PDB file of C-alpha atoms in Angstrom:
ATOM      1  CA  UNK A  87       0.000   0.000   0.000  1.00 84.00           C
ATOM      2  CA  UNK A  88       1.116   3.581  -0.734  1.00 92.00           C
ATOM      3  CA  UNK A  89       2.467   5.310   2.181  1.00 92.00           C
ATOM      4  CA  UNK A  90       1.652   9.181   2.588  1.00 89.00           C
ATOM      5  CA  UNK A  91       5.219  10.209   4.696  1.00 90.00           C
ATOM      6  CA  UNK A  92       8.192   8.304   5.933  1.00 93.00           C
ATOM      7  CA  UNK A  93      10.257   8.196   9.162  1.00 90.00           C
ATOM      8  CA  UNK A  94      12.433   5.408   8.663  1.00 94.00           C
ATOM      9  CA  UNK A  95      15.607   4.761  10.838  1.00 92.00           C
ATOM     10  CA  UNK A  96      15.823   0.779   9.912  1.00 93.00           C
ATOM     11  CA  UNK A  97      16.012   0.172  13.515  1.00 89.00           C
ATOM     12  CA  UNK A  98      13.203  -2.503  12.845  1.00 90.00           C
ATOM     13  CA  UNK A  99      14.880  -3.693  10.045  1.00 93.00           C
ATOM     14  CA  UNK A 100      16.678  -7.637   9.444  1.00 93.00           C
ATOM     15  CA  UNK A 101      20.669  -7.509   9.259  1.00 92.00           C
ATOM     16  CA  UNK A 102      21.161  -7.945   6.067  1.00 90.00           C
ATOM     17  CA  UNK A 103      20.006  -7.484   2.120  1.00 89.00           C
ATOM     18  CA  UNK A 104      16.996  -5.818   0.328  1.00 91.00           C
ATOM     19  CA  UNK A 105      14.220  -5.909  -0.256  1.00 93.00           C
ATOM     20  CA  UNK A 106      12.874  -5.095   3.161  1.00 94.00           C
ATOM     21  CA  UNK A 107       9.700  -3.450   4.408  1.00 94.00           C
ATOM     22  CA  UNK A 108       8.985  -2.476   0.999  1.00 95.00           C
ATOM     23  CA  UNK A 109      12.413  -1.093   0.540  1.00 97.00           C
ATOM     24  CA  UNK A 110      14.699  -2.217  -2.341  1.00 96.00           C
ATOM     25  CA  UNK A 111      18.176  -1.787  -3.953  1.00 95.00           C
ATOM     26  CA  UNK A 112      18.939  -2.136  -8.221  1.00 94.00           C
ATOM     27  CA  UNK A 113      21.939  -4.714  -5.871  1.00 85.00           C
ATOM     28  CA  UNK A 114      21.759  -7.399  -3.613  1.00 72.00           C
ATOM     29  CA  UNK A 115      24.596  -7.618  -0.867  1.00 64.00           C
ATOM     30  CA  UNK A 116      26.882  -6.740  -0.375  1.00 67.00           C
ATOM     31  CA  UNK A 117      26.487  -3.346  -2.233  1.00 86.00           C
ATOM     32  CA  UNK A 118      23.239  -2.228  -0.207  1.00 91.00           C
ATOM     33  CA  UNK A 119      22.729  -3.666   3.364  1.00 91.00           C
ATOM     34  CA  UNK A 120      21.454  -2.929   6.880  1.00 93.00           C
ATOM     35  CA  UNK A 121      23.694  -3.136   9.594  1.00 89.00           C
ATOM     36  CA  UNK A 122      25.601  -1.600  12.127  1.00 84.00           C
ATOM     37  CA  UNK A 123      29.201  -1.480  11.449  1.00 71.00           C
ATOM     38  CA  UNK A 124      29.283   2.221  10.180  1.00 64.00           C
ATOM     39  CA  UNK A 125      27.261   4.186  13.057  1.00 65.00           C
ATOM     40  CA  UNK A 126      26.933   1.748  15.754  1.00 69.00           C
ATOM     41  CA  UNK A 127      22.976   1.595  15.295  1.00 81.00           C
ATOM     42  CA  UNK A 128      21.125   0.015  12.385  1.00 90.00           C
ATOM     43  CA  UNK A 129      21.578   2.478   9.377  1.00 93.00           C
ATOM     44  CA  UNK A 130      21.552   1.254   5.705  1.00 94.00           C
ATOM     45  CA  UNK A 131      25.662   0.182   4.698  1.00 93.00           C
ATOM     46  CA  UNK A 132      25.891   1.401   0.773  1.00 93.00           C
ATOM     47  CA  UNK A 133      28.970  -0.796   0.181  1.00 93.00           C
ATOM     48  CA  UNK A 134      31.105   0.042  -4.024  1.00 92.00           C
ATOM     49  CA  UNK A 135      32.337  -3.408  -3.702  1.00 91.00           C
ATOM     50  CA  UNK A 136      33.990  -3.836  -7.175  1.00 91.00           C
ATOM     51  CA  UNK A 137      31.964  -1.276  -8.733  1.00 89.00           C
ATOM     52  CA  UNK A 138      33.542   1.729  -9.220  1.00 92.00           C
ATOM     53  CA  UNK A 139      31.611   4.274 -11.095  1.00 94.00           C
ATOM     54  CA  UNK A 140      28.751   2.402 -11.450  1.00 92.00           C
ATOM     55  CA  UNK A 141      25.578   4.111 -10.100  1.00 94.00           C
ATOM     56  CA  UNK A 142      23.451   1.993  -7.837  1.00 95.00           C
ATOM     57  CA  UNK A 143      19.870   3.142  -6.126  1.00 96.00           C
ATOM     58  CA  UNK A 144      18.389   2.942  -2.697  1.00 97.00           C
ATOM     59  CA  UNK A 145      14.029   3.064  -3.501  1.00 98.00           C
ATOM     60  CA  UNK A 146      11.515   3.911  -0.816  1.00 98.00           C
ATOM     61  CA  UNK A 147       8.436   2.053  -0.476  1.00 97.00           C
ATOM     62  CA  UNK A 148       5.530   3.383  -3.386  1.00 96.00           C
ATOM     63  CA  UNK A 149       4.043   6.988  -2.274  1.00 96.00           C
ATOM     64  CA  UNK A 150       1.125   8.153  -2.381  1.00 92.00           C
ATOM     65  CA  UNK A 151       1.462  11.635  -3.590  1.00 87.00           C
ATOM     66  CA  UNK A 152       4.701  13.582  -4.740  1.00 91.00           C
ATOM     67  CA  UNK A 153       2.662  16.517  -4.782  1.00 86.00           C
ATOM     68  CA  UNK A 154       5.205  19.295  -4.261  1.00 85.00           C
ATOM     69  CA  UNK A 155       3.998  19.709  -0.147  1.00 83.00           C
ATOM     70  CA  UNK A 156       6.597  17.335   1.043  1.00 89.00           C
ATOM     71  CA  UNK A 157      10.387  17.731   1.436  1.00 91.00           C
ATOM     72  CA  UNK A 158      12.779  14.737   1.928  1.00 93.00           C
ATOM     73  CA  UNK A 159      15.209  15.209   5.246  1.00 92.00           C
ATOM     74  CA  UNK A 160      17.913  11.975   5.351  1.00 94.00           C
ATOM     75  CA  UNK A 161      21.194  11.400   6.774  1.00 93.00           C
ATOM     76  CA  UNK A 162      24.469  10.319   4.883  1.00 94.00           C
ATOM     77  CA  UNK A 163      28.039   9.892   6.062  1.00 92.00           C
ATOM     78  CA  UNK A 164      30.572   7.850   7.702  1.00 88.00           C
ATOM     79  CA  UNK A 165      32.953   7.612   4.460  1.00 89.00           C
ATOM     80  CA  UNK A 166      35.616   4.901   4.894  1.00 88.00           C
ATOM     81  CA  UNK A 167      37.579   2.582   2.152  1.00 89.00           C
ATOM     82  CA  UNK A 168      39.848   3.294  -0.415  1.00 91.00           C
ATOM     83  CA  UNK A 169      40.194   6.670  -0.998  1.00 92.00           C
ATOM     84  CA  UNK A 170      38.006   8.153  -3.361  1.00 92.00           C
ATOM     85  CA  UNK A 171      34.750  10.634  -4.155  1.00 94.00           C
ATOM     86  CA  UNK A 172      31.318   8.994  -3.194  1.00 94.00           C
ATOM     87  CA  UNK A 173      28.168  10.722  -4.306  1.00 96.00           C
ATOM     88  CA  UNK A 174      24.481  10.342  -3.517  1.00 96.00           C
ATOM     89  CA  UNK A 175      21.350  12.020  -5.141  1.00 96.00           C
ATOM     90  CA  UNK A 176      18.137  11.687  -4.231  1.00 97.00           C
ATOM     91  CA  UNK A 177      15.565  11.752  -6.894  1.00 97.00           C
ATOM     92  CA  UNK A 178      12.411   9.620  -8.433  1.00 97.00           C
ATOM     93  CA  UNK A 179      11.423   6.509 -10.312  1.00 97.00           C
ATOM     94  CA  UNK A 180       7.799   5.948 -11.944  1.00 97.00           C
ATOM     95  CA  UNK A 181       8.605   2.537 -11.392  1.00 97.00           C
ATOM     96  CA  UNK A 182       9.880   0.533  -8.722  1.00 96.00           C
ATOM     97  CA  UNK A 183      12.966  -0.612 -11.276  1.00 95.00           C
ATOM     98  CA  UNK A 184      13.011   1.760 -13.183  1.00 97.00           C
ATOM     99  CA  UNK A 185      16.318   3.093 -12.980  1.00 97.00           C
ATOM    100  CA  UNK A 186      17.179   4.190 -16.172  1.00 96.00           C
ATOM    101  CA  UNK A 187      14.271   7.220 -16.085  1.00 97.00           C
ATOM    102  CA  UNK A 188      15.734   8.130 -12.491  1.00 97.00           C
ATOM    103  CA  UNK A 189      14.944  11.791 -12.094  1.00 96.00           C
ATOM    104  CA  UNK A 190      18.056  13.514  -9.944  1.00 96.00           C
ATOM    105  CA  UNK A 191      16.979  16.461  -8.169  1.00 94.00           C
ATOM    106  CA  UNK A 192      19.662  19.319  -7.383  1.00 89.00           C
ATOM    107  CA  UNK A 193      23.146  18.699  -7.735  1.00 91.00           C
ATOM    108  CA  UNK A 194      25.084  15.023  -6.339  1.00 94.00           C
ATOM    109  CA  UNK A 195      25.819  15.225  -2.569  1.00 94.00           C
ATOM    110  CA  UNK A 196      29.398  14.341  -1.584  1.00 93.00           C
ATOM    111  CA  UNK A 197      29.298  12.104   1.425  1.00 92.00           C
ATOM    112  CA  UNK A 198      32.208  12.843   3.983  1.00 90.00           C
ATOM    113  CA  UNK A 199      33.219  10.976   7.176  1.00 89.00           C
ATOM    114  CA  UNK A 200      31.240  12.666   9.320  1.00 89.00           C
ATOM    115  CA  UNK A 201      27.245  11.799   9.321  1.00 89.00           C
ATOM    116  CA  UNK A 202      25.719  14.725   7.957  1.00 91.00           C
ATOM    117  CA  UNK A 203      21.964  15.985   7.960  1.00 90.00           C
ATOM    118  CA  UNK A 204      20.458  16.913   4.737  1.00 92.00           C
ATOM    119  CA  UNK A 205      17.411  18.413   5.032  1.00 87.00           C
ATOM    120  CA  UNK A 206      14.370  20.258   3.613  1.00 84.00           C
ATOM    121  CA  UNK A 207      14.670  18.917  -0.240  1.00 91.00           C
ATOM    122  CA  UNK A 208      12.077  19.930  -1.872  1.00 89.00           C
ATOM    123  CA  UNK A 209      11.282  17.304  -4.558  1.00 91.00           C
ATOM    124  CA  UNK A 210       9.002  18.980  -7.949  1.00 88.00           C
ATOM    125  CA  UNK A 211       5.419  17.885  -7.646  1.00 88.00           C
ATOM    126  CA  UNK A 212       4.670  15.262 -10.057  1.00 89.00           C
ATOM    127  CA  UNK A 213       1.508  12.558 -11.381  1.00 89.00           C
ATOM    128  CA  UNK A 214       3.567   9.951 -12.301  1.00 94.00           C
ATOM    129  CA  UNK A 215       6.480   9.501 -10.117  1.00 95.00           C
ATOM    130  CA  UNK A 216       5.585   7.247  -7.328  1.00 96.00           C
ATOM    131  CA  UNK A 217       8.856   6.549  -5.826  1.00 98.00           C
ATOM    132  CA  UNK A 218      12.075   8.366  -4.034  1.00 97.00           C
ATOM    133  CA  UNK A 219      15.480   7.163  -5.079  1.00 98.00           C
ATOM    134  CA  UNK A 220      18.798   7.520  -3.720  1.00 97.00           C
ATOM    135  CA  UNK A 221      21.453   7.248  -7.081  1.00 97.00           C
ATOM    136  CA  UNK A 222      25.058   6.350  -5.222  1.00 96.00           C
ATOM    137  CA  UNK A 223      28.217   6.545  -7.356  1.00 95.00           C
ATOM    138  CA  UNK A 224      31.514   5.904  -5.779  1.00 95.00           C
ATOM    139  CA  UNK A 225      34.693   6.363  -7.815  1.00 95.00           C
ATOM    140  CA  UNK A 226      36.715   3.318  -5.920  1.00 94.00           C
ATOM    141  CA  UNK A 227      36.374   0.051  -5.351  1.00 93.00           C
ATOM    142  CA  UNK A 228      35.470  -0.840  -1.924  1.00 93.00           C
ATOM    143  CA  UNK A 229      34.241   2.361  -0.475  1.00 93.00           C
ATOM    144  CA  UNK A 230      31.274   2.295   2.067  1.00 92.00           C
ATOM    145  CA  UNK A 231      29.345   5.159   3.509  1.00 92.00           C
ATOM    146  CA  UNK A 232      25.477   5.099   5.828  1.00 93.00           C
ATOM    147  CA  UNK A 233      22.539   6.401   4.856  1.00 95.00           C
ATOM    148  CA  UNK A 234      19.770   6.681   8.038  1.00 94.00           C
ATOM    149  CA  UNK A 235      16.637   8.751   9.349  1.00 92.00           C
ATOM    150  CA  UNK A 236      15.127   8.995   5.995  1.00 95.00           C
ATOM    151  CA  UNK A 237      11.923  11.358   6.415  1.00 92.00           C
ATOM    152  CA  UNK A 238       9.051  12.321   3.716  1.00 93.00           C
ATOM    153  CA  UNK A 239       6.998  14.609   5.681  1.00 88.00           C
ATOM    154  CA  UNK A 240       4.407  17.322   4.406  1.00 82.00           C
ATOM    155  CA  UNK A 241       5.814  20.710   4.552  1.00 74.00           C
ATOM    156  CA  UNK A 242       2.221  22.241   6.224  1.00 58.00           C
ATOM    157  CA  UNK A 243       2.062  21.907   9.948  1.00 45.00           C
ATOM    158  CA  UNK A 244      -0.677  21.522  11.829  1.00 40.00           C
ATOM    159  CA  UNK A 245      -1.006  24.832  12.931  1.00 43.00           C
ATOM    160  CA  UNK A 246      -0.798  26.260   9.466  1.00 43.00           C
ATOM    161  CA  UNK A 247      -4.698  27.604   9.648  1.00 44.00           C
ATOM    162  CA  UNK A 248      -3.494  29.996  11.954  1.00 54.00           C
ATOM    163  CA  UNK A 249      -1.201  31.893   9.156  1.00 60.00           C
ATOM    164  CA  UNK A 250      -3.358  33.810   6.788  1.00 59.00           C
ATOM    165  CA  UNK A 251      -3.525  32.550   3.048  1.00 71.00           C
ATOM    166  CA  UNK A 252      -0.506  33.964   0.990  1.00 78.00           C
ATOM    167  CA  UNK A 253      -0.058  34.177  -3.021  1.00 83.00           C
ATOM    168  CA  UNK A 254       2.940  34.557  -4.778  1.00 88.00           C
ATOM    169  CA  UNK A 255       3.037  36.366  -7.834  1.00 88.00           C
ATOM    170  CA  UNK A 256       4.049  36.378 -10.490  1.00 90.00           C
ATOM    171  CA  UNK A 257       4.822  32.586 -10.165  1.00 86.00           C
ATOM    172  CA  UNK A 258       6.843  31.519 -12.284  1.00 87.00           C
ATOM    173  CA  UNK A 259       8.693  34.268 -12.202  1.00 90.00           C
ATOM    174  CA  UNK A 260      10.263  35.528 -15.478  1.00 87.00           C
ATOM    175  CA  UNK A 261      12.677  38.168 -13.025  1.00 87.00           C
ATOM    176  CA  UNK A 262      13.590  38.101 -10.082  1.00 89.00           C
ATOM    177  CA  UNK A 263      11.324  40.589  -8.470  1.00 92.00           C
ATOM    178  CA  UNK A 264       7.968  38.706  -6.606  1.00 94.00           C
ATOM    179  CA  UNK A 265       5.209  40.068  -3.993  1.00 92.00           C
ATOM    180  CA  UNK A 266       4.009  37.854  -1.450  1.00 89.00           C
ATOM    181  CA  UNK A 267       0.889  39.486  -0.742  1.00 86.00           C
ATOM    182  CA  UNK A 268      -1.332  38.086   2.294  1.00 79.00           C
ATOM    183  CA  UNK A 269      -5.326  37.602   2.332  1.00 71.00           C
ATOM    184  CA  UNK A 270      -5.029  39.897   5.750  1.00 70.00           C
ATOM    185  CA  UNK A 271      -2.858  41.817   7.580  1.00 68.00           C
ATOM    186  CA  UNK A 272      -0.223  39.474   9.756  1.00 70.00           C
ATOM    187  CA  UNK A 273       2.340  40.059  12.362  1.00 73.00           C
ATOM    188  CA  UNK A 274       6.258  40.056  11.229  1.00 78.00           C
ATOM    189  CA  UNK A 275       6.891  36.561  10.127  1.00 83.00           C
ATOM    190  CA  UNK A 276      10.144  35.285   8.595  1.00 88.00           C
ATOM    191  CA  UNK A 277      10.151  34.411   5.087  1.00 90.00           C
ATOM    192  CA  UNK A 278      13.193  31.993   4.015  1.00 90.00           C
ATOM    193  CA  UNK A 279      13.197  30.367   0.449  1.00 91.00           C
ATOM    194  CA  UNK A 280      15.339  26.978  -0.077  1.00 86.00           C
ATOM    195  CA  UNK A 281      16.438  25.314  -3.418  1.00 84.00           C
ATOM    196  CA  UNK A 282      15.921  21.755  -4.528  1.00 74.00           C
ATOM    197  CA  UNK A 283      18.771  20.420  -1.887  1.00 71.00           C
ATOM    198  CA  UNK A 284      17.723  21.573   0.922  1.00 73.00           C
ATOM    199  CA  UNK A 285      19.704  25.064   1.570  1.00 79.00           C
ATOM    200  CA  UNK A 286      18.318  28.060   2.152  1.00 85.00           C
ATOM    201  CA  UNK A 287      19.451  30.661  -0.299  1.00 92.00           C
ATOM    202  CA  UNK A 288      17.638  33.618   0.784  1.00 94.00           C
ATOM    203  CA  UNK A 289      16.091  35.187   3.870  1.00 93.00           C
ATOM    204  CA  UNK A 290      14.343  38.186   4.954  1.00 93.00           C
ATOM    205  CA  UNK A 291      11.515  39.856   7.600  1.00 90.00           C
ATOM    206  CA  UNK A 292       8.255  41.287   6.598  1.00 87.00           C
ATOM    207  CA  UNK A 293       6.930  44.416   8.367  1.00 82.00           C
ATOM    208  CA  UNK A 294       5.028  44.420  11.726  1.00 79.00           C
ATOM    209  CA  UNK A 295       1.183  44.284  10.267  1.00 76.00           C
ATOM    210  CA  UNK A 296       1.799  43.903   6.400  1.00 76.00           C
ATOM    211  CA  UNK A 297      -0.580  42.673   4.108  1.00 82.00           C
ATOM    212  CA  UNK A 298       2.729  42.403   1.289  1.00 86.00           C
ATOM    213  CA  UNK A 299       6.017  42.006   0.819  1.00 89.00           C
ATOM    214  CA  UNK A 300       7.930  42.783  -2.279  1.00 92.00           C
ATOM    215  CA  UNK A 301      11.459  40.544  -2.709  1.00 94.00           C
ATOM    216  CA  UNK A 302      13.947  41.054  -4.606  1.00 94.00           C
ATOM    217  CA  UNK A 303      15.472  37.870  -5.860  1.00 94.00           C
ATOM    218  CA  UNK A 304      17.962  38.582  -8.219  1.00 92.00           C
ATOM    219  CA  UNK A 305      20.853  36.288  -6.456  1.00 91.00           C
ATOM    220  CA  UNK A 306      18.757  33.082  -7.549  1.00 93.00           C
ATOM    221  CA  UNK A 307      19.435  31.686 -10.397  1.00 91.00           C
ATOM    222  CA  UNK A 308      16.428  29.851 -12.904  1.00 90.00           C
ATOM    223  CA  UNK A 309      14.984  26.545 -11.201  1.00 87.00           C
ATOM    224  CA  UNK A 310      12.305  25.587  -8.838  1.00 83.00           C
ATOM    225  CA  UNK A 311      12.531  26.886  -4.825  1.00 86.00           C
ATOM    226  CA  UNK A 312      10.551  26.131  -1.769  1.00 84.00           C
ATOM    227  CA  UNK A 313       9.333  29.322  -0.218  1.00 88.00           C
ATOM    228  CA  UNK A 314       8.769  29.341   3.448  1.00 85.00           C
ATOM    229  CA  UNK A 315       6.517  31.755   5.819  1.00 85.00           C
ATOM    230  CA  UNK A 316       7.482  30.935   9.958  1.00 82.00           C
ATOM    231  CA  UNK A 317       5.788  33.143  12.014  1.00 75.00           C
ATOM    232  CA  UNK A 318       6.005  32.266  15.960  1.00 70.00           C
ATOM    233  CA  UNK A 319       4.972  28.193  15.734  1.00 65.00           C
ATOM    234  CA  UNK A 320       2.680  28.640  12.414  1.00 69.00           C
ATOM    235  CA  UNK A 321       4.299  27.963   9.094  1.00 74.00           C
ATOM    236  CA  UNK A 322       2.856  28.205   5.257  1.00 77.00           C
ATOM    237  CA  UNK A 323       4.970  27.320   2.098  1.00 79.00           C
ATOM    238  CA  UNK A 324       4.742  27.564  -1.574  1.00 81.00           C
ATOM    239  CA  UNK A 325       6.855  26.150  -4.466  1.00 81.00           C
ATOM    240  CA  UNK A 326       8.146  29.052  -6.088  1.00 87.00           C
ATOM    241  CA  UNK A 327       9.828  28.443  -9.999  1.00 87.00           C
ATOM    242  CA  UNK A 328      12.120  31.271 -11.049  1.00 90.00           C
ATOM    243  CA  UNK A 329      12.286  31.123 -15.120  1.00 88.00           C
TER     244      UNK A 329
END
């Protein structure tokens, strides 16, 4: 069955190969496995074994929307091996296998030796992909690395009715110069926009009682953004494309 979010850490997870829990790898072991060797609790090992260069994919269980109102948070890290460059991308499949229509979003992530956070990727709304996809390249032999704490959570929180309503326009955005104009007057909120991996890339404060807020954008390039309103606990986003 289609699952609406995830919050997987793999702690309920068999030692060993995929598939699992509706997980799967394009690999069997030992190229994708669960275990604990890398982070001392049960994270998912992506092992190069003798495949250098050769991309290999992590796939979530089937969702049930990609409807541009999630963002994907995971962890990666804990490089060890030869010495080498080892990627990962997170992206989407229509199909479970289908790996050779994988859809990368942003840029390839290098993965260090520390376990690193990335959150907040915003992944482009979509009717036909159903599935997330990690894409792992690793330019040595024998290289591992841990991905963990994979999360697919809608970006509206339950106290979003308390915002006002908000528009952005003109979206897309043929320059880089938007309003974000409320449906009432609100209290000074923080507005933060965030590209497709997860950083934010731009930041600013609206006035105390505005009912708009012009923004100047012209430090982003062309591509599509996650635009973020916080103000006290309440918080209301849009996808924002820049053309």
């Amino acid at each position: 069955t289609a699952v609406e979010t995830l919050n997987e850490t793999f702690e309920n997870f068999l030692t060993g190969a995929f598939p699992q829990n509706c997980w799967t790898a394009s690999t069997a072991a030992p190229m994708i496995t669960v275990d604990e060797s890398n982070t001392g609790e049960k994270s998912v090992t992506l092992y190069s074994f003798f495949a250098a260069n050769a991309p290999f994919y992590l796939v979530t269980p089937e969702l049930s929307t990609i409807d541009g109102n999630h963002t994907l948070t995971f962890d990666a890290g804990g490089l060890g091996g030869n010495p080498g460059t080892y990627t990962i991308q997170p992206g989407t499949l229509e199909t479970v296998n289908g790996y050779s229509a994988f859809q990368g979003v942003g840029q390839p992530l290098q993965i260090g030796a520390t376990m690193t956070t990335y959150s907040n990727i915003a992944i482009p709304a979509s009717t036909t992909q159903k599935f997330i996809a990690f894409k792992i390249i690793a330019t040595s032999q024998h290289m591992a690395a841990s991905l963990d704490n994979v999360k697919w959570q809608s970006t509206l929180s339950v106290n979003d009715s308390k915002l006002p309503t908000f528009n952005v326009y003109p979206n897309p955005a043929t320059d880089r110069n938007i309003t974000v104009a409320f449906n009432s007057t609100i209290e000074k909120a923080n507005i933060a926009i965030y590209n497709l991996t997860g950083s934010k890339v731009f930041e600013t404060e609206t006035a105390n009682n505005a009912d708009a807020t012009n923004l100047n954008l012209s430090g982003l390039s062309s591509g599509i953004y996650l635009l973020k309103i916080q103000s006290g606990n309440d918080t209301a986003t849009k996808k924002l494309i820049l053309k």
